Amino acid sequence: MITLRFPKELYSGNAIDAAVKLYAEHARAELEQTSDAYLVHVHGLGGVSEALVADELANAALGKTIERRGE
Amino acid sequence: MGEAAVTESSEGVVLELDEALYPKDAVYGAAYVFIDRCYVRLDRPAPGRLSIRLKPKAGTETPPETLVGELENELLGQAWRRLLVDENRRLLETVTTKALAGAAGPPGLDELLEMDGDESAAFDDPLGIAVSWEEKYKKRGKSEP
């Protein structure tokens, strides 16, 4: 399992949700939040590299956060 | 610590910078440029500080130090662009307003008719300058004093 930490002031919660859904086929994710961050626990599925899925998921979360700014 | 700091690890290269010098918008803009070549992560290591981690994707042959250099250049460009936009915002708004007003075209007859205001106000002449030529230079008769 890999845990990704996204500071709330830098990442959008909706963008993280969308990124998790995007990679649902390759990883199971558990979402959690602290006072200042969203935590995503990533479990790889079907022999896919967990680290690769986690990196791609984090990139997608950042990309969607930036794209959704100003909406 | 005011200047940017660079650290390298197996997880990529991390650039830590001062948010007062590089606003969050500039950081997002610069990060987005690298998202196709690297795995990019943002973090806040301390109040007023932001960090950007770049981990090259498989197939990216650019060395980490070059990526950091490009990131710093991009950050500077984004910050400068935003400064210019803020400074020129008022000018842009004025030009846009004038362009929109001009696009509406000259007023039509109906609009001119709607514009006419109070008729008595139109002929109000408090300084007495609206005197006709004939009235001003007419020959005075003998009967007139």
PDB file of N, CA and C in Angstrom, chain A residues 4-5 7 9-11 52 55-56 58-59 62-63 65-67 69, chain B residues 24-25 28 31-32 35 38-44 50 53 55 57:
ATOM      1  N   LEU A   4      -0.711   8.524  -0.368  1.00  0.00           N
ATOM      2  CA  LEU A   4      -0.426   9.829  -0.970  1.00  0.00           C
ATOM      3  C   LEU A   4      -1.021  10.903  -0.077  1.00  0.00           C
ATOM      4  N   ARG A   5      -0.266  11.970   0.133  1.00  0.00           N
ATOM      5  CA  ARG A   5      -0.755  13.068   0.973  1.00  0.00           C
ATOM      6  C   ARG A   5      -0.875  14.326   0.110  1.00  0.00           C
ATOM      7  N   PRO A   7      -1.969  18.253   0.373  1.00  0.00           N
ATOM      8  CA  PRO A   7      -2.383  19.387   1.223  1.00  0.00           C
ATOM      9  C   PRO A   7      -3.683  20.007   0.702  1.00  0.00           C
ATOM     10  N   GLU A   9      -4.874  22.947   0.873  1.00  0.00           N
ATOM     11  CA  GLU A   9      -4.801  24.277   0.267  1.00  0.00           C
ATOM     12  C   GLU A   9      -4.179  24.252  -1.128  1.00  0.00           C
ATOM     13  N   LEU A  10      -3.623  23.109  -1.514  1.00  0.00           N
ATOM     14  CA  LEU A  10      -3.007  23.017  -2.842  1.00  0.00           C
ATOM     15  C   LEU A  10      -3.781  22.124  -3.804  1.00  0.00           C
ATOM     16  N   TYR A  11      -4.541  21.178  -3.262  1.00  0.00           N
ATOM     17  CA  TYR A  11      -5.274  20.223  -4.105  1.00  0.00           C
ATOM     18  C   TYR A  11      -6.769  20.338  -3.837  1.00  0.00           C
ATOM     19  N   LEU A  52       3.592   3.021  -9.752  1.00  0.00           N
ATOM     20  CA  LEU A  52       3.253   3.690 -11.010  1.00  0.00           C
ATOM     21  C   LEU A  52       1.824   4.239 -10.957  1.00  0.00           C
ATOM     22  N   ASP A  55       1.738   7.278  -8.686  1.00  0.00           N
ATOM     23  CA  ASP A  55       2.303   8.470  -9.349  1.00  0.00           C
ATOM     24  C   ASP A  55       1.325   9.036 -10.378  1.00  0.00           C
ATOM     25  N   GLU A  56       0.725   8.147 -11.170  1.00  0.00           N
ATOM     26  CA  GLU A  56      -0.218   8.606 -12.201  1.00  0.00           C
ATOM     27  C   GLU A  56      -1.446   9.245 -11.549  1.00  0.00           C
ATOM     28  N   ALA A  58      -1.583  10.727  -8.628  1.00  0.00           N
ATOM     29  CA  ALA A  58      -1.195  12.034  -8.074  1.00  0.00           C
ATOM     30  C   ALA A  58      -1.088  13.079  -9.187  1.00  0.00           C
ATOM     31  N   ASN A  59      -0.546  12.677 -10.329  1.00  0.00           N
ATOM     32  CA  ASN A  59      -0.449  13.603 -11.466  1.00  0.00           C
ATOM     33  C   ASN A  59      -1.839  14.023 -11.944  1.00  0.00           C
ATOM     34  N   LEU A  62      -3.355  16.523  -9.581  1.00  0.00           N
ATOM     35  CA  LEU A  62      -2.805  17.870  -9.765  1.00  0.00           C
ATOM     36  C   LEU A  62      -3.342  18.513 -11.050  1.00  0.00           C
ATOM     37  N   GLY A  63      -3.337  17.732 -12.127  1.00  0.00           N
ATOM     38  CA  GLY A  63      -3.832  18.255 -13.406  1.00  0.00           C
ATOM     39  C   GLY A  63      -5.274  18.719 -13.304  1.00  0.00           C
ATOM     40  N   THR A  65      -6.874  19.535 -10.561  1.00  0.00           N
ATOM     41  CA  THR A  65      -6.937  20.693  -9.659  1.00  0.00           C
ATOM     42  C   THR A  65      -6.658  21.981 -10.428  1.00  0.00           C
ATOM     43  N   ILE A  66      -5.618  21.941 -11.267  1.00  0.00           N
ATOM     44  CA  ILE A  66      -5.246  23.145 -12.031  1.00  0.00           C
ATOM     45  C   ILE A  66      -6.325  23.479 -13.059  1.00  0.00           C
ATOM     46  N   GLU A  67      -6.832  22.452 -13.739  1.00  0.00           N
ATOM     47  CA  GLU A  67      -7.850  22.687 -14.768  1.00  0.00           C
ATOM     48  C   GLU A  67      -9.139  23.234 -14.181  1.00  0.00           C
ATOM     49  N   ARG A  69      -9.396  25.190 -11.540  1.00  0.00           N
ATOM     50  CA  ARG A  69      -9.255  26.493 -10.896  1.00  0.00           C
ATOM     51  C   ARG A  69     -10.006  27.533 -11.711  1.00  0.00           C
TER      52      ARG A  69
ATOM     53  N   LYS B  24       1.142  31.250  -5.786  1.00  0.00           N
ATOM     54  CA  LYS B  24       0.609  29.904  -6.028  1.00  0.00           C
ATOM     55  C   LYS B  24       0.184  29.718  -7.499  1.00  0.00           C
ATOM     56  N   ASP B  25      -0.390  30.763  -8.082  1.00  0.00           N
ATOM     57  CA  ASP B  25      -0.820  30.679  -9.483  1.00  0.00           C
ATOM     58  C   ASP B  25       0.362  30.377 -10.410  1.00  0.00           C
ATOM     59  N   TYR B  28       1.342  26.724  -9.985  1.00  0.00           N
ATOM     60  CA  TYR B  28       0.426  25.834 -10.719  1.00  0.00           C
ATOM     61  C   TYR B  28       0.732  25.880 -12.215  1.00  0.00           C
ATOM     62  N   ALA B  31       3.975  24.046 -12.902  1.00  0.00           N
ATOM     63  CA  ALA B  31       3.827  22.601 -12.669  1.00  0.00           C
ATOM     64  C   ALA B  31       3.097  21.948 -13.845  1.00  0.00           C
ATOM     65  N   TYR B  32       2.102  22.646 -14.368  1.00  0.00           N
ATOM     66  CA  TYR B  32       1.282  22.085 -15.452  1.00  0.00           C
ATOM     67  C   TYR B  32       2.109  21.833 -16.715  1.00  0.00           C
ATOM     68  N   ILE B  35       3.783  18.367 -16.512  1.00  0.00           N
ATOM     69  CA  ILE B  35       2.961  17.214 -16.147  1.00  0.00           C
ATOM     70  C   ILE B  35       3.015  16.093 -17.193  1.00  0.00           C
ATOM     71  N   CYS B  38       6.885  14.582 -16.413  1.00  0.00           N
ATOM     72  CA  CYS B  38       7.271  14.183 -15.048  1.00  0.00           C
ATOM     73  C   CYS B  38       6.033  13.907 -14.199  1.00  0.00           C
ATOM     74  N   TYR B  39       6.242  13.159 -13.113  1.00  0.00           N
ATOM     75  CA  TYR B  39       5.232  13.070 -12.071  1.00  0.00           C
ATOM     76  C   TYR B  39       5.491  14.253 -11.142  1.00  0.00           C
ATOM     77  N   VAL B  40       4.493  15.116 -11.016  1.00  0.00           N
ATOM     78  CA  VAL B  40       4.689  16.373 -10.284  1.00  0.00           C
ATOM     79  C   VAL B  40       3.875  16.339  -9.001  1.00  0.00           C
ATOM     80  N   ARG B  41       4.499  16.686  -7.909  1.00  0.00           N
ATOM     81  CA  ARG B  41       3.793  16.749  -6.626  1.00  0.00           C
ATOM     82  C   ARG B  41       4.058  18.100  -5.986  1.00  0.00           C
ATOM     83  N   LEU B  42       3.016  18.688  -5.430  1.00  0.00           N
ATOM     84  CA  LEU B  42       3.159  19.947  -4.704  1.00  0.00           C
ATOM     85  C   LEU B  42       3.014  19.675  -3.217  1.00  0.00           C
ATOM     86  N   ASP B  43       3.726  20.435  -2.414  1.00  0.00           N
ATOM     87  CA  ASP B  43       3.606  20.276  -0.965  1.00  0.00           C
ATOM     88  C   ASP B  43       3.928  21.605  -0.284  1.00  0.00           C
ATOM     89  N   ARG B  44       3.547  21.675   0.965  1.00  0.00           N
ATOM     90  CA  ARG B  44       3.893  22.866   1.735  1.00  0.00           C
ATOM     91  C   ARG B  44       4.756  22.410   2.915  1.00  0.00           C
ATOM     92  N   LEU B  50       6.654  26.658  -0.533  1.00  0.00           N
ATOM     93  CA  LEU B  50       6.020  25.638  -1.376  1.00  0.00           C
ATOM     94  C   LEU B  50       7.110  24.759  -1.949  1.00  0.00           C
ATOM     95  N   ARG B  53       7.938  18.693  -6.507  1.00  0.00           N
ATOM     96  CA  ARG B  53       8.787  17.521  -6.756  1.00  0.00           C
ATOM     97  C   ARG B  53       8.579  17.043  -8.184  1.00  0.00           C
ATOM     98  N   LYS B  55       9.492  14.018 -10.737  1.00  0.00           N
ATOM     99  CA  LYS B  55      10.051  12.672 -10.902  1.00  0.00           C
ATOM    100  C   LYS B  55       9.873  12.316 -12.376  1.00  0.00           C
ATOM    101  N   LYS B  57       9.213  10.779 -15.885  1.00  0.00           N
ATOM    102  CA  LYS B  57       8.495   9.572 -16.326  1.00  0.00           C
ATOM    103  C   LYS B  57       9.446   8.696 -17.124  1.00  0.00           C
TER     104      LYS B  57
END
